[in-house]
C-alpha positions as CSV (number, residue, x, y, z in Angstrom):
1,M,27.3,205.3,-1.8
2,Y,28.0,201.6,-2.4
3,L,24.3,201.0,-1.3
4,I,22.8,203.3,-4.0
5,Y,25.0,201.5,-6.8
6,M,23.8,198.3,-5.7
7,I,20.1,199.3,-5.8
8,Y,20.6,200.8,-9.3
9,F,22.0,197.7,-10.4
10,Y,19.5,195.6,-9.0
11,Y,16.9,197.8,-10.7
12,S,18.7,197.3,-13.9
13,M,18.8,193.6,-13.5
14,C,14.9,193.5,-12.7
15,M,14.3,195.6,-15.7
16,M,16.3,193.2,-18.0
17,L,14.5,190.1,-16.6
18,F,11.0,191.9,-17.0
19,S,11.9,192.6,-20.8
20,C,13.2,189.1,-21.3
21,L,10.0,187.8,-19.8
22,L,8.1,190.0,-21.9
23,M,10.0,189.1,-25.0
24,I,9.1,185.3,-24.1
25,L,5.5,186.0,-23.6
26,I,4.5,188.5,-26.2
27,Y,6.4,187.1,-29.2
28,K,3.5,187.3,-31.6
29,Y,4.2,190.8,-33.0
30,L,7.4,192.2,-34.5
31,L,6.8,195.8,-33.0
32,M,6.6,194.2,-29.5
33,I,9.8,192.3,-29.9
34,L,11.6,195.6,-31.1
35,M,10.1,197.4,-28.1
36,T,11.2,195.0,-25.5
37,M,14.7,194.6,-27.4
38,E,14.9,198.6,-26.8
39,M,14.0,198.1,-23.3
40,M,16.9,195.6,-22.8
41,M,19.2,198.1,-24.5
42,I,18.2,200.9,-21.8
43,S,18.8,198.4,-19.0
44,I,22.2,197.4,-20.4
45,L,22.9,201.3,-20.8
46,F,22.1,201.7,-17.3
47,M,24.2,199.0,-16.0
48,I,27.3,200.3,-18.0
49,S,26.8,203.8,-16.4
50,I,26.8,202.5,-13.0
51,F,30.0,200.2,-13.6
52,F,32.1,202.8,-15.5
53,N,30.7,205.8,-13.2
54,T,34.1,206.7,-11.8
55,E,36.1,206.5,-15.1
56,I,36.5,209.0,-18.1
57,F,35.8,206.0,-20.4
58,N,32.2,206.3,-19.5
59,L,31.2,209.0,-21.9
60,F,32.9,207.2,-24.9
61,M,31.3,203.8,-23.8
62,I,28.0,205.3,-23.4
63,L,28.2,207.3,-26.8
64,Y,29.2,204.2,-28.6
65,F,26.6,201.9,-27.1
66,L,23.9,204.7,-27.7
67,S,24.9,204.9,-31.5
68,F,24.9,201.1,-31.6
69,S,21.5,200.8,-30.2
70,V,20.0,203.7,-32.5
71,C,21.4,201.8,-35.5
72,E,19.7,198.5,-34.3
73,A,16.4,200.3,-33.9
74,V,16.6,201.9,-37.4
75,L,17.5,198.7,-38.9
76,G,14.5,197.0,-37.0
77,L,11.9,199.4,-37.8
78,S,13.0,199.4,-41.6
79,L,12.8,195.6,-41.9
80,M,9.3,195.8,-40.0
81,I,8.1,198.3,-42.5
82,L,9.5,196.2,-45.4
83,F,7.8,193.0,-43.9
84,I,4.5,194.9,-43.4
85,R,4.5,196.2,-47.1
86,M,5.3,192.5,-48.3
87,K,2.9,190.4,-45.9
88,G,0.4,193.1,-44.8
89,N,1.0,192.5,-41.2
90,D,3.7,192.2,-38.4
91,Y,3.0,188.7,-37.1
92,M,6.1,186.7,-36.3
93,N,4.1,183.2,-37.3
94,C,4.3,184.5,-40.8
95,L,7.9,184.3,-41.0
96,N,9.7,181.3,-42.5
97,L,11.9,181.1,-39.3
98,N,9.2,180.1,-37.1
99,L,8.9,176.9,-39.0
100,W,12.1,175.3,-38.2
């Protein structure tokens, strides 16, 4: 049983590293950054479900984390729609934050 948990943990860590690598490599478009952030949230949710598998606290933690990730996704998509309406594209190099 311990071996299965370790395999799932390594799988979620690989998924997290892969999403971090994608975020570093594909930083041009805002939609791709939002998708990789959602992939990170799924891998973190998977890790939480592995660590708190035996406790009743697992259900409350997962529901809290899912509600947080949904709010984050809605906020990101609404900001992306606002940015597309203002600028006409979703390139990250059009933001003033990249000029620092």
